[in-house]
Coordinates of C-alpha atoms in Angstrom, one line a residue:
Chain A
M1 CA -91.2 -6.0 26.3
R2 CA -89.9 -4.1 23.3
A3 CA -89.0 -4.8 19.7
F4 CA -86.2 -2.9 18.0
K5 CA -86.8 -2.5 14.3
D6 CA -83.1 -2.4 13.5
L7 CA -79.6 -2.0 15.0
R8 CA -79.7 1.8 14.6
E9 CA -82.8 2.1 16.8
F10 CA -81.1 0.0 19.5
L11 CA -78.0 2.1 19.3
Q12 CA -80.1 5.2 19.8
L13 CA -81.6 3.6 23.0
L14 CA -78.1 2.7 24.2
E15 CA -77.0 6.3 23.6
S16 CA -80.0 7.7 25.5
E17 CA -79.2 5.3 28.4
K18 CA -75.6 6.4 28.4
Q19 CA -74.6 2.9 27.3
L20 CA -72.9 4.0 24.0
L21 CA -69.5 5.6 23.8
R22 CA -68.5 7.2 20.5
I23 CA -64.8 7.2 19.6
N24 CA -64.2 10.0 17.1
E25 CA -60.4 9.9 16.9
K26 CA -58.8 8.1 14.0
V27 CA -58.2 4.4 14.8
S28 CA -56.4 1.6 13.0
L29 CA -58.3 -1.7 12.4
E30 CA -55.4 -3.4 14.1
P31 CA -54.6 -3.4 16.9
D32 CA -57.0 -0.6 18.0
L33 CA -60.4 -2.2 17.6
A34 CA -59.6 -5.5 19.3
A35 CA -57.6 -3.8 22.0
A36 CA -60.4 -1.5 22.8
G37 CA -62.9 -4.4 22.9
C38 CA -60.6 -6.3 25.2
A39 CA -59.9 -3.4 27.5
L40 CA -63.6 -2.6 27.8
A41 CA -64.2 -6.2 29.0
Q42 CA -61.4 -5.8 31.5
L43 CA -63.1 -2.7 33.0
G44 CA -66.1 -4.9 33.7
G45 CA -69.3 -3.4 35.2
A46 CA -72.0 -1.9 33.0
G47 CA -69.8 -1.5 30.0
P48 CA -71.2 0.5 27.1
A49 CA -71.1 -0.3 23.4
L50 CA -68.3 1.4 21.5
Q51 CA -68.8 3.1 18.2
F52 CA -65.8 4.0 16.0
D53 CA -66.5 6.7 13.4
N54 CA -63.1 7.3 12.0
I55 CA -61.4 4.2 10.6
D56 CA -58.0 4.5 8.9
G57 CA -58.2 3.5 5.2
Y58 CA -62.0 4.2 4.8
T59 CA -63.8 7.4 4.1
N60 CA -67.0 6.7 6.0
A61 CA -66.8 3.3 7.7
R62 CA -68.4 2.9 11.2
V63 CA -67.8 0.0 13.5
V64 CA -69.7 -0.8 16.7
V65 CA -68.6 -3.4 19.3
N66 CA -69.8 -4.6 22.7
V67 CA -73.5 -4.0 21.8
H68 CA -74.5 -7.0 24.0
G69 CA -71.4 -6.8 26.2
S70 CA -72.7 -6.1 29.7
W71 CA -75.7 -7.1 31.8
A72 CA -77.0 -3.6 31.5
N73 CA -76.9 -3.8 27.6
H74 CA -78.4 -7.3 27.8
A75 CA -81.3 -6.1 29.9
L76 CA -81.9 -3.2 27.4
V77 CA -82.0 -5.8 24.5
L78 CA -84.8 -7.4 26.4
G79 CA -86.6 -4.1 27.0
M80 CA -85.9 -4.2 30.7
D81 CA -84.4 -1.7 33.1
K82 CA -80.6 -1.6 32.7
E83 CA -80.1 -2.4 36.4
T84 CA -82.1 -5.6 36.3
P85 CA -80.2 -8.4 38.1
I86 CA -79.1 -11.5 36.2
R87 CA -81.4 -13.8 38.1
E88 CA -84.4 -11.6 37.1
Q89 CA -83.2 -11.5 33.5
F90 CA -83.0 -15.3 33.5
F91 CA -86.6 -15.8 34.7
E92 CA -87.9 -13.3 32.2
F93 CA -85.9 -14.8 29.4
A94 CA -87.1 -18.3 30.3
R95 CA -90.7 -17.0 30.5
R96 CA -90.6 -15.5 27.0
Y97 CA -88.8 -18.6 25.7
Q98 CA -91.8 -20.7 26.7
K99 CA -94.1 -18.3 24.7
Y100 CA -92.8 -20.0 21.5
P101 CA -93.9 -19.8 18.8
G102 CA -94.4 -16.1 18.1
E103 CA -95.6 -14.7 14.8
V104 CA -93.4 -14.1 11.7
E105 CA -94.4 -11.3 9.4
R106 CA -93.2 -11.4 5.9
V107 CA -92.8 -7.9 4.3
D108 CA -91.6 -6.6 1.0
G109 CA -88.6 -4.4 0.9
A110 CA -86.1 -3.3 3.6
S111 CA -83.5 -0.7 4.2
W112 CA -80.7 -3.1 3.5
Q113 CA -81.8 -3.2 -0.1
E114 CA -80.7 0.4 -0.6
V115 CA -77.4 -0.5 -2.2
V116 CA -76.8 -3.7 -4.2
V117 CA -73.4 -5.0 -5.3
N118 CA -73.5 -8.1 -7.6
Q119 CA -70.2 -7.8 -9.5
D120 CA -66.7 -7.1 -8.5
I121 CA -67.6 -7.8 -4.9
N122 CA -64.9 -6.9 -2.4
L123 CA -66.0 -7.7 1.1
F124 CA -62.9 -5.9 2.5
H125 CA -64.1 -2.6 1.0
L126 CA -67.7 -3.1 2.0
I127 CA -67.0 -4.2 5.6
P128 CA -64.2 -2.9 7.8
L129 CA -63.0 -6.3 8.9
F130 CA -60.3 -6.5 11.6
R131 CA -58.2 -9.2 13.3
L132 CA -59.3 -10.0 16.8
N133 CA -56.3 -12.0 18.2
R134 CA -52.8 -12.4 17.0
G135 CA -53.0 -16.1 16.2
D136 CA -56.1 -15.8 14.2
G137 CA -55.6 -17.1 10.6
G138 CA -57.2 -14.1 9.1
F139 CA -60.2 -11.8 9.3
F140 CA -63.5 -13.1 10.6
L141 CA -67.2 -12.2 10.7
D142 CA -68.0 -13.4 14.2
K143 CA -71.4 -11.9 14.9
A144 CA -73.3 -12.6 11.7
C145 CA -76.4 -14.8 11.3
V146 CA -76.3 -17.5 8.6
V147 CA -79.7 -18.5 7.1
S148 CA -80.2 -21.8 5.4
R149 CA -83.0 -24.2 4.4
D150 CA -83.1 -28.0 4.1
P151 CA -82.8 -29.0 0.4
D152 CA -84.8 -32.1 1.2
D153 CA -87.6 -30.2 2.9
W154 CA -87.3 -26.8 1.3
D155 CA -90.7 -25.3 2.0
N156 CA -90.8 -26.3 5.7
D157 CA -90.3 -23.0 7.6
N158 CA -89.8 -24.9 10.9
V159 CA -86.5 -26.2 9.8
E160 CA -85.2 -23.0 8.2
N161 CA -82.1 -22.3 10.3
V162 CA -80.6 -19.0 11.6
G163 CA -77.3 -19.6 13.4
V164 CA -74.3 -17.6 14.4
Y165 CA -71.3 -19.4 13.0
R166 CA -67.8 -18.1 12.6
L167 CA -66.9 -17.1 9.1
Q168 CA -63.4 -16.5 7.9
V169 CA -63.2 -14.0 5.0
K170 CA -60.6 -15.6 2.8
G171 CA -61.1 -13.7 -0.4
R172 CA -62.9 -10.7 -1.9
S173 CA -66.1 -12.8 -2.2
K174 CA -65.0 -16.0 -0.5
L175 CA -65.5 -17.2 3.0
A176 CA -65.0 -20.3 5.1
I177 CA -67.7 -21.5 7.5
Q178 CA -67.5 -23.7 10.6
P179 CA -70.5 -26.0 10.7
I180 CA -69.6 -28.6 13.4
P181 CA -71.7 -31.8 13.3
Q182 CA -73.9 -30.6 16.3
H183 CA -75.0 -27.5 14.4
D184 CA -78.3 -27.5 12.5
I185 CA -76.8 -26.1 9.4
A186 CA -74.6 -29.2 9.2
I187 CA -77.8 -31.2 8.6
H188 CA -78.7 -29.0 5.6
L189 CA -75.2 -29.1 4.2
T190 CA -75.1 -32.9 4.5
H191 CA -78.4 -33.2 2.5
A192 CA -77.1 -30.8 -0.1
E193 CA -73.8 -32.6 -0.5
E194 CA -75.5 -36.0 -0.7
R195 CA -77.4 -34.5 -3.7
G196 CA -74.2 -33.0 -5.1
E197 CA -75.6 -29.5 -4.9
D198 CA -74.4 -26.2 -3.5
L199 CA -76.3 -25.0 -0.4
P200 CA -77.8 -21.5 -0.8
I201 CA -77.3 -19.3 2.2
A202 CA -77.8 -15.7 3.3
I203 CA -75.5 -14.0 5.8
T204 CA -76.9 -11.1 7.7
V205 CA -74.6 -8.7 9.4
S206 CA -75.3 -6.0 12.0
N207 CA -78.7 -7.2 12.9
E208 CA -81.3 -5.9 15.3
P209 CA -80.2 -7.2 18.7
I210 CA -82.7 -10.0 19.5
I211 CA -81.9 -12.3 16.5
T212 CA -78.2 -12.3 17.5
L213 CA -79.2 -13.9 20.8
V214 CA -81.7 -16.3 19.2
G215 CA -79.1 -17.4 16.6
A216 CA -76.8 -18.4 19.4
M217 CA -79.6 -20.3 21.2
P218 CA -79.5 -24.2 21.2
I219 CA -83.2 -24.6 20.3
L220 CA -84.6 -27.8 18.7
Y221 CA -84.0 -28.5 15.1
D222 CA -87.6 -28.0 14.1
Q223 CA -88.0 -24.8 16.1
W224 CA -87.8 -21.7 13.8
E225 CA -85.6 -18.9 15.1
Y226 CA -87.8 -16.2 13.8
Q227 CA -90.8 -17.5 15.7
M228 CA -88.5 -17.6 18.8
A229 CA -87.3 -14.0 18.2
A230 CA -91.0 -13.0 18.0
A231 CA -91.7 -14.7 21.3
M232 CA -88.6 -13.0 22.9
Q233 CA -89.7 -9.5 21.8
G234 CA -93.4 -10.0 22.3
Q235 CA -94.2 -8.7 18.8
P236 CA -94.2 -10.3 15.3
Y237 CA -90.8 -10.6 13.8
K238 CA -90.3 -9.0 10.4
V239 CA -88.5 -10.8 7.7
V240 CA -87.9 -10.3 4.0
R241 CA -87.6 -13.2 1.5
T242 CA -84.7 -13.3 -0.9
A243 CA -84.9 -14.3 -4.5
K244 CA -83.5 -17.8 -3.5
G245 CA -86.3 -18.2 -1.0
L246 CA -84.5 -17.6 2.3
D247 CA -86.0 -15.4 5.0
V248 CA -83.7 -12.7 6.4
P249 CA -84.3 -10.1 9.1
W250 CA -85.8 -6.8 8.0
G251 CA -83.5 -4.9 10.4
S252 CA -80.0 -5.8 9.2
E253 CA -77.4 -3.5 7.8
Y254 CA -75.9 -6.0 5.3
V255 CA -77.2 -9.2 3.6
L256 CA -74.7 -11.4 1.8
E257 CA -76.2 -14.0 -0.5
G258 CA -74.2 -16.9 -1.8
R259 CA -73.6 -20.7 -1.7
I260 CA -71.7 -23.2 0.4
L261 CA -69.8 -25.0 -2.4
S262 CA -70.7 -28.7 -2.5
R263 CA -68.2 -31.3 -1.3
Q264 CA -65.3 -28.8 -1.0
R265 CA -63.1 -28.3 2.1
E266 CA -60.2 -25.9 2.6
P267 CA -57.8 -25.0 5.5
E268 CA -59.4 -22.5 7.9
G269 CA -58.3 -20.9 11.2
P270 CA -57.1 -21.0 13.8
F271 CA -59.5 -18.6 15.5
G272 CA -59.6 -17.6 19.2
E273 CA -62.7 -19.3 20.4
F274 CA -65.1 -19.2 23.3
P275 CA -63.2 -21.5 25.7
G276 CA -60.3 -18.9 25.7
Y277 CA -58.1 -21.1 23.4
Y278 CA -57.5 -21.1 19.7
S279 CA -59.4 -23.7 17.7
G280 CA -56.5 -25.1 15.7
G281 CA -56.8 -25.5 12.0
H282 CA -59.4 -27.6 10.2
K283 CA -60.6 -28.1 6.6
F284 CA -64.0 -26.4 6.5
P285 CA -66.5 -25.8 3.8
I286 CA -66.2 -22.6 1.7
I287 CA -68.7 -20.1 0.6
E288 CA -68.9 -18.0 -2.6
I289 CA -70.8 -14.7 -2.3
D290 CA -72.8 -13.7 -5.4
R291 CA -74.5 -10.6 -4.1
V292 CA -74.2 -8.1 -1.3
S293 CA -77.0 -5.7 -0.3
H294 CA -76.5 -3.0 2.3
R295 CA -77.9 0.2 3.8
K296 CA -76.3 3.5 2.8
D297 CA -73.4 4.2 5.1
P298 CA -73.7 0.9 6.8
I299 CA -72.6 0.2 10.4
Y300 CA -70.5 -2.9 10.9
E301 CA -71.2 -4.7 14.2
G302 CA -68.3 -6.8 15.4
L303 CA -67.6 -8.6 18.6
Y304 CA -64.3 -8.9 20.6
L305 CA -63.9 -12.5 21.7
G306 CA -61.1 -13.2 24.2
K307 CA -60.4 -15.2 27.3
P308 CA -63.7 -15.1 29.3
W309 CA -65.4 -12.8 30.1
T310 CA -65.8 -10.8 26.9
E311 CA -68.8 -9.8 24.9
L312 CA -69.4 -13.3 23.5
D313 CA -70.0 -14.6 27.0
Y314 CA -73.1 -12.3 27.3
C315 CA -74.4 -13.5 23.9
Q316 CA -74.3 -17.2 24.9
A317 CA -75.4 -16.8 28.5
L318 CA -79.1 -16.8 29.1
T319 CA -79.5 -18.1 25.6
T320 CA -77.9 -21.3 26.9
C321 CA -79.6 -21.3 30.3
A322 CA -83.2 -21.0 29.2
P323 CA -83.4 -24.0 26.8
I324 CA -81.7 -26.2 29.3
Y325 CA -84.1 -25.0 32.0
V326 CA -87.2 -25.6 30.0
Q327 CA -86.1 -29.0 28.7
L328 CA -85.2 -30.1 32.3
K329 CA -88.5 -28.8 33.7
T330 CA -90.5 -31.1 31.3
T331 CA -88.9 -34.1 33.0
F332 CA -88.2 -32.7 36.4
P333 CA -90.7 -29.9 37.4
E334 CA -88.7 -29.7 40.7
V335 CA -85.9 -27.7 38.9
V336 CA -85.8 -24.1 40.1
A337 CA -83.1 -22.4 38.0
V338 CA -80.2 -23.1 35.7
N339 CA -76.9 -21.2 35.4
A340 CA -75.0 -22.1 32.3
L341 CA -73.2 -18.7 32.1
Y342 CA -69.7 -20.1 32.2
T343 CA -67.8 -20.7 29.0
H344 CA -71.0 -21.4 27.0
G345 CA -72.2 -23.8 29.6
L346 CA -69.2 -26.1 29.7
V347 CA -70.0 -25.8 33.4
V348 CA -73.7 -25.9 34.4
I349 CA -75.1 -25.2 37.8
V350 CA -78.7 -26.3 38.5
S351 CA -80.8 -25.8 41.6
T352 CA -83.6 -28.3 42.3
R353 CA -85.9 -29.6 45.0
C354 CA -85.0 -33.2 45.7
R355 CA -87.8 -35.7 46.1
Y356 CA -85.7 -38.5 47.5
G357 CA -82.1 -39.6 47.8
G358 CA -80.2 -39.9 44.5
F359 CA -82.6 -37.5 42.8
A360 CA -80.1 -34.7 42.2
K361 CA -77.8 -37.1 40.3
S362 CA -80.6 -38.0 37.9
V363 CA -81.2 -34.3 37.3
G364 CA -77.5 -34.0 36.5
M365 CA -77.6 -36.8 34.0
R366 CA -80.6 -35.3 32.3
I367 CA -78.6 -32.1 31.7
L368 CA -76.0 -34.2 29.9
S369 CA -78.7 -35.6 27.5
T370 CA -80.2 -32.3 26.5
P371 CA -79.2 -31.0 23.1
H372 CA -76.8 -28.6 24.8
G373 CA -75.4 -31.3 27.0
L374 CA -74.4 -33.4 24.0
G375 CA -72.0 -30.8 22.7
Y376 CA -71.0 -28.7 25.7
A377 CA -71.9 -29.4 29.4
T378 CA -69.0 -31.3 30.9
I379 CA -69.2 -30.4 34.6
V380 CA -72.6 -30.3 36.2
I381 CA -73.1 -29.0 39.7
V382 CA -76.5 -29.7 41.4
V383 CA -77.5 -27.6 44.4
D384 CA -80.6 -27.4 46.6
E385 CA -83.6 -25.3 45.8
N386 CA -82.7 -22.7 48.4
V387 CA -79.2 -22.2 46.8
D388 CA -79.2 -19.5 44.1
P389 CA -77.1 -20.9 41.2
F390 CA -76.3 -17.4 40.0
D391 CA -74.7 -16.5 43.4
L392 CA -71.3 -18.2 43.3
N393 CA -70.8 -17.5 47.0
Q394 CA -73.8 -19.7 47.8
V395 CA -72.7 -22.4 45.2
M396 CA -69.2 -22.6 46.7
W397 CA -70.7 -22.9 50.2
A398 CA -72.8 -25.9 49.0
M399 CA -69.8 -27.4 47.3
S400 CA -67.8 -26.9 50.5
V401 CA -70.2 -28.6 53.0
K402 CA -72.5 -30.9 51.0
V403 CA -70.1 -32.8 48.8
N404 CA -68.4 -36.0 50.0
P405 CA -66.4 -36.8 47.0
V406 CA -66.6 -40.6 47.5
A407 CA -70.4 -40.5 47.1
D408 CA -71.2 -37.3 45.3
V409 CA -68.9 -37.1 42.3
M410 CA -69.8 -39.2 39.3
I411 CA -67.4 -39.5 36.3
L412 CA -69.1 -40.6 33.1
P413 CA -66.5 -41.8 30.5
N414 CA -66.1 -40.9 26.8
L415 CA -69.1 -38.6 26.1
S416 CA -69.5 -36.2 23.2
V417 CA -68.3 -32.6 23.4
N418 CA -67.7 -29.7 21.0
L419 CA -64.6 -30.2 18.9
I420 CA -63.0 -27.0 20.2
D421 CA -63.2 -28.0 23.9
P422 CA -59.4 -28.1 24.6
A423 CA -59.9 -30.8 27.1
G424 CA -61.2 -33.3 24.5
Q425 CA -59.2 -36.5 24.2
P426 CA -59.5 -37.2 21.3
A427 CA -61.1 -33.9 20.1
G428 CA -64.8 -34.2 20.5
I429 CA -64.7 -36.8 23.3
V430 CA -64.4 -36.1 27.1
H431 CA -65.2 -37.7 30.4
K432 CA -67.9 -35.7 32.2
M433 CA -68.6 -35.1 35.8
I434 CA -71.6 -34.5 38.0
I435 CA -71.1 -33.0 41.4
D436 CA -74.1 -33.6 43.7
A437 CA -73.9 -30.6 46.1
T438 CA -77.4 -31.1 47.5
T439 CA -78.2 -32.2 51.0
P440 CA -78.5 -36.0 51.3
I441 CA -82.0 -37.1 52.1
A442 CA -83.7 -40.4 52.8
P443 CA -82.9 -43.1 51.9
D444 CA -79.4 -41.6 51.2
R445 CA -78.7 -40.9 54.9
R446 CA -75.2 -39.4 55.0
G447 CA -73.5 -36.6 56.9
H448 CA -74.8 -34.4 59.7
Y449 CA -77.1 -31.8 58.3
G450 CA -79.7 -31.4 61.0
Q451 CA -78.9 -27.9 62.2
E452 CA -78.4 -25.5 59.3
L453 CA -78.2 -21.8 60.0
D454 CA -80.9 -19.5 58.9
I455 CA -81.4 -15.7 59.1
P456 CA -82.5 -13.7 62.1
P457 CA -86.1 -12.5 62.2
Q458 CA -86.7 -9.1 60.7
T459 CA -83.7 -9.5 58.3
D460 CA -85.9 -8.9 55.2
V461 CA -87.3 -5.8 56.7
W462 CA -83.9 -4.4 57.5
R463 CA -82.5 -5.3 54.1
K464 CA -85.1 -3.1 52.3
K465 CA -84.6 -0.3 54.8
L466 CA -80.8 -0.4 54.7
A467 CA -80.7 -0.7 50.9
A468 CA -82.5 2.6 50.6
L469 CA -80.3 4.3 53.2
V470 CA -77.1 3.0 51.7
K471 CA -78.1 4.3 48.3
E472 CA -78.9 7.7 49.7
L473 CA -75.6 7.7 51.6
Q474 CA -73.6 6.9 48.5
Q475 CA -75.3 9.3 46.0
Chain B
M1 CA -38.8 -2.0 3.3
S2 CA -42.3 -2.3 4.8
N3 CA -44.8 -4.9 3.7
A4 CA -46.9 -2.1 2.2
E5 CA -44.1 -1.6 -0.3
N6 CA -43.5 -5.3 -1.0
T7 CA -43.9 -6.4 -4.5
K8 CA -45.5 -9.8 -5.3
S9 CA -42.1 -11.4 -6.1
D10 CA -40.7 -10.9 -2.6
L11 CA -43.7 -11.7 -0.5
V12 CA -43.2 -14.4 2.0
C13 CA -46.1 -15.7 4.2
P14 CA -45.3 -14.9 7.8
R15 CA -47.0 -18.1 9.0
C16 CA -45.7 -20.8 6.6
R17 CA -42.9 -19.0 4.8
S18 CA -44.4 -20.0 1.5
S19 CA -43.5 -17.6 -1.3
K20 CA -47.0 -18.1 -2.8
A21 CA -48.6 -15.1 -1.3
E22 CA -50.4 -12.4 -3.2
V23 CA -52.1 -9.1 -2.8
L24 CA -55.8 -9.6 -1.8
T25 CA -56.9 -6.0 -1.8
S26 CA -55.8 -2.5 -0.8
S27 CA -57.5 0.1 1.3
P28 CA -60.5 2.1 -0.1
V29 CA -58.5 5.2 0.6
E30 CA -55.5 4.7 -1.6
G31 CA -52.1 3.9 0.0
V32 CA -53.2 3.3 3.6
W33 CA -52.9 -0.4 3.8
T34 CA -52.7 -3.6 1.7
I35 CA -54.0 -7.1 2.6
Y36 CA -52.0 -10.1 1.5
S37 CA -53.1 -13.7 1.4
C38 CA -51.1 -16.9 1.3
T39 CA -52.3 -19.3 -1.3
T40 CA -50.6 -22.2 0.4
C41 CA -51.9 -21.9 4.0
F42 CA -54.6 -19.2 3.5
Y43 CA -53.2 -16.9 6.2
A44 CA -54.1 -13.3 5.6
W45 CA -52.5 -10.2 7.0
R46 CA -52.7 -6.4 6.7
S47 CA -49.6 -4.4 6.0
T48 CA -50.2 -2.1 8.9
E49 CA -50.6 -4.8 11.6
P50 CA -48.0 -5.3 14.3
E51 CA -44.8 -7.0 13.2
E52 CA -45.8 -10.3 14.9
N53 CA -48.5 -10.7 12.2
T54 CA -46.5 -9.5 9.2
D55 CA -42.9 -10.5 9.7
P56 CA -42.0 -14.2 9.3
D57 CA -39.1 -13.8 11.9
K58 CA -41.4 -12.3 14.5
Y59 CA -44.5 -14.4 13.8
P60 CA -45.3 -16.3 17.1
E61 CA -43.8 -19.7 17.3
P62 CA -47.0 -21.6 18.4
F63 CA -48.9 -20.4 15.3
R64 CA -46.3 -21.2 12.7
L65 CA -47.1 -23.8 10.1
R66 CA -45.2 -25.9 7.7
P67 CA -47.0 -26.4 4.4
E68 CA -47.0 -30.2 5.0
D69 CA -49.0 -29.7 8.2
L70 CA -52.0 -28.7 6.2
A71 CA -52.6 -32.3 5.2
K72 CA -53.2 -33.2 8.8
F73 CA -56.1 -30.8 9.3
A74 CA -59.3 -32.7 10.1
V75 CA -62.1 -32.4 7.5
V76 CA -65.2 -31.0 9.3
P77 CA -67.9 -32.0 8.6
T78 CA -67.0 -35.1 6.8
V79 CA -68.2 -35.2 3.1
P80 CA -71.1 -37.7 2.8
P81 CA -71.4 -40.3 0.0
L82 CA -73.4 -39.1 -3.0
R83 CA -76.9 -40.5 -3.2
R84 CA -77.6 -43.0 -5.9
S85 CA -80.0 -41.5 -8.3

């Protein structure tokens, strides 16, 4: 396990692991940066982060993208070997998740306090913002963490929230924010607006890499993200308290302090979103920024988001799997693993041991009632304990031979889903489906499953031997 | 004439064709680019972007808006009633 004190330390590791590619030629904010991010995703594999050091229109701006954008980089964020398979990353991620709560260390002073701007703020000068996709309504911060507290419970650290929400930069010091009702910050905003007060917030940009994953994690309302970040990195998590009383990461490049304006809404969007579709336009709350602090020569960390898979899909992969897995295990210890990698877990594949006929369908229904299930999971596939949910060849085999649609497909009508699921009808409501791809067992006696193939003896021995020989052959 | 050379009076929003667009900012290095913002539909664009983002005639059809469309945007989240003191 390893903790990175800030983004720069992690970029140094990426560079030493040959997972950071520097682009020194002059680039335009549009279309170069988004095009490069998209192209890198198309190349697939162990894609590196990209750092652009020569941005047209700025004297010394630096932009980095794809910091989390491959399983290799994701493993390095966790302090693991860059060749660690997804399944191993999942079990390690889930193990650390269950170490919650870790320790939070409050410290005075941070590098991001080196430069303070509290008048004539111009976010477009301070941050090299760029359009991601041509239909986007403007320029967005899409990888920042937003910190807020509950105005009705201000001193309760457990309900301080750190979340990654999309932020449209609409003016020199004005943003829009998307707090959908399922988001924790929506609870804080509702309380502030019931009181007729602005909600103080801090927006942290270009953070050390673990808080970005935790900010995208659907943890419980009264779980504190900083304690989760500490558990995930195996060391105390360092934060600094702002004058308004909000805790922000020590290792950020920028901290923007401001307020969500009470009871105001304004057109926002569209924005190309995680399902691979634009969100459409909404009237969202607006933010006024009063103060910007940043490191000298700050690095701006952006994220290209396109039709999956792009960097976003790595940021909301194991962060989605682990909470569902742990929440399921408390009810059903028979659950083996959860794959919610696809489109932020709109599809979830779970493997489980089945105690009796019909058991798998109950596991599927439990997924739909987890916090994540309320806003995302729409198709749940349940497979046997000996099927690896991260191996789609195995999952498709189970679907092929163990599903009799008349008995194994359940449609549950009119359940809640995220507003930006394009299948919603109306938006926010969708029928959901559970596919039971487990082997029927008593008393659910169906099909002919008595003679399943297994592997020849000595296969495990030969696999290890051949793996080494093939590696040698191909070096 | 490029958008970079437009004056306030002849600015038209590429998305909603409102003439109520204004200069939001210009590049830190003088003369490289300008960002405009529409005060009707809140679309923003940079003068150096591809034409489909800067030219009303080339702006992609699926993303065009009429100013009256804005009234149909859903309010999210809903604004709660004020508490009685």
